[in-house]
């Protein structure tokens, strides 16, 4: 499931929890966490609540899926 219109118009970072991040780009939650551990994705939030930027997620998945084609 790909979400449309994820980019913030006001220039602010839009972050979402891991579960929503995974749903937004159509990958398992473990993949989102793995991308963060590997440095491909910035982890925001607190020690107990990870959040990820939707713009970073869409850019990463667009690049990843483009290479896979």
PDB file of C-alpha atoms in Angstrom, residues 8-57:
ATOM      1  CA  UNK A   8       4.547  18.279   4.244  1.00  0.00           C
ATOM      2  CA  UNK A   9       3.742  21.557   2.536  1.00  0.00           C
ATOM      3  CA  UNK A  10       5.018  23.749   5.352  1.00  0.00           C
ATOM      4  CA  UNK A  11       8.557  22.353   5.234  1.00  0.00           C
ATOM      5  CA  UNK A  12       8.285  20.633   8.603  1.00  0.00           C
ATOM      6  CA  UNK A  13       9.334  17.045   9.068  1.00  0.00           C
ATOM      7  CA  UNK A  14       6.440  14.593   9.248  1.00  0.00           C
ATOM      8  CA  UNK A  15       7.309  11.637  11.433  1.00  0.00           C
ATOM      9  CA  UNK A  16       5.313   8.519  12.153  1.00  0.00           C
ATOM     10  CA  UNK A  17       5.805   5.478  14.406  1.00  0.00           C
ATOM     11  CA  UNK A  18       7.416   2.322  13.030  1.00  0.00           C
ATOM     12  CA  UNK A  19       4.150   0.528  12.299  1.00  0.00           C
ATOM     13  CA  UNK A  20       2.718   3.427  10.303  1.00  0.00           C
ATOM     14  CA  UNK A  21       6.037   3.950   8.524  1.00  0.00           C
ATOM     15  CA  UNK A  22       6.017   0.332   7.386  1.00  0.00           C
ATOM     16  CA  UNK A  23       2.403   0.571   6.213  1.00  0.00           C
ATOM     17  CA  UNK A  24       3.128   3.807   4.353  1.00  0.00           C
ATOM     18  CA  UNK A  25       5.767   2.228   2.140  1.00  0.00           C
ATOM     19  CA  UNK A  26       4.543  -1.362   2.058  1.00  0.00           C
ATOM     20  CA  UNK A  27       7.355  -3.121   3.902  1.00  0.00           C
ATOM     21  CA  UNK A  28       7.532  -5.063   7.186  1.00  0.00           C
ATOM     22  CA  UNK A  29       8.283  -3.152  10.404  1.00  0.00           C
ATOM     23  CA  UNK A  30      11.533  -5.118  10.715  1.00  0.00           C
ATOM     24  CA  UNK A  31      12.696  -3.666   7.394  1.00  0.00           C
ATOM     25  CA  UNK A  32      12.164  -0.104   8.622  1.00  0.00           C
ATOM     26  CA  UNK A  33      14.160  -0.855  11.779  1.00  0.00           C
ATOM     27  CA  UNK A  34      16.893  -2.538   9.732  1.00  0.00           C
ATOM     28  CA  UNK A  35      17.193   0.478   7.420  1.00  0.00           C
ATOM     29  CA  UNK A  36      17.637   2.694  10.481  1.00  0.00           C
ATOM     30  CA  UNK A  37      20.312   0.404  11.968  1.00  0.00           C
ATOM     31  CA  UNK A  38      22.182   0.400   8.653  1.00  0.00           C
ATOM     32  CA  UNK A  39      22.090   4.196   8.468  1.00  0.00           C
ATOM     33  CA  UNK A  40      19.810   4.345   5.431  1.00  0.00           C
ATOM     34  CA  UNK A  41      17.052   6.019   7.435  1.00  0.00           C
ATOM     35  CA  UNK A  42      17.173   8.494  10.320  1.00  0.00           C
ATOM     36  CA  UNK A  43      15.485   7.406  13.541  1.00  0.00           C
ATOM     37  CA  UNK A  44      13.673  10.166  15.428  1.00  0.00           C
ATOM     38  CA  UNK A  45      11.613  10.057  18.621  1.00  0.00           C
ATOM     39  CA  UNK A  46      12.578   8.825  22.056  1.00  0.00           C
ATOM     40  CA  UNK A  47      14.409   5.726  23.235  1.00  0.00           C
ATOM     41  CA  UNK A  48      11.100   3.889  23.636  1.00  0.00           C
ATOM     42  CA  UNK A  49       9.229   5.302  20.657  1.00  0.00           C
ATOM     43  CA  UNK A  50      10.970   5.313  17.306  1.00  0.00           C
ATOM     44  CA  UNK A  51       9.628   7.581  14.596  1.00  0.00           C
ATOM     45  CA  UNK A  52      10.658   7.991  10.987  1.00  0.00           C
ATOM     46  CA  UNK A  53      10.347  10.840   8.500  1.00  0.00           C
ATOM     47  CA  UNK A  54       7.861  10.137   5.711  1.00  0.00           C
ATOM     48  CA  UNK A  55       9.914  12.110   3.169  1.00  0.00           C
ATOM     49  CA  UNK A  56      12.993   9.996   3.924  1.00  0.00           C
ATOM     50  CA  UNK A  57      10.951   6.805   3.708  1.00  0.00           C
TER      51      UNK A  57
END
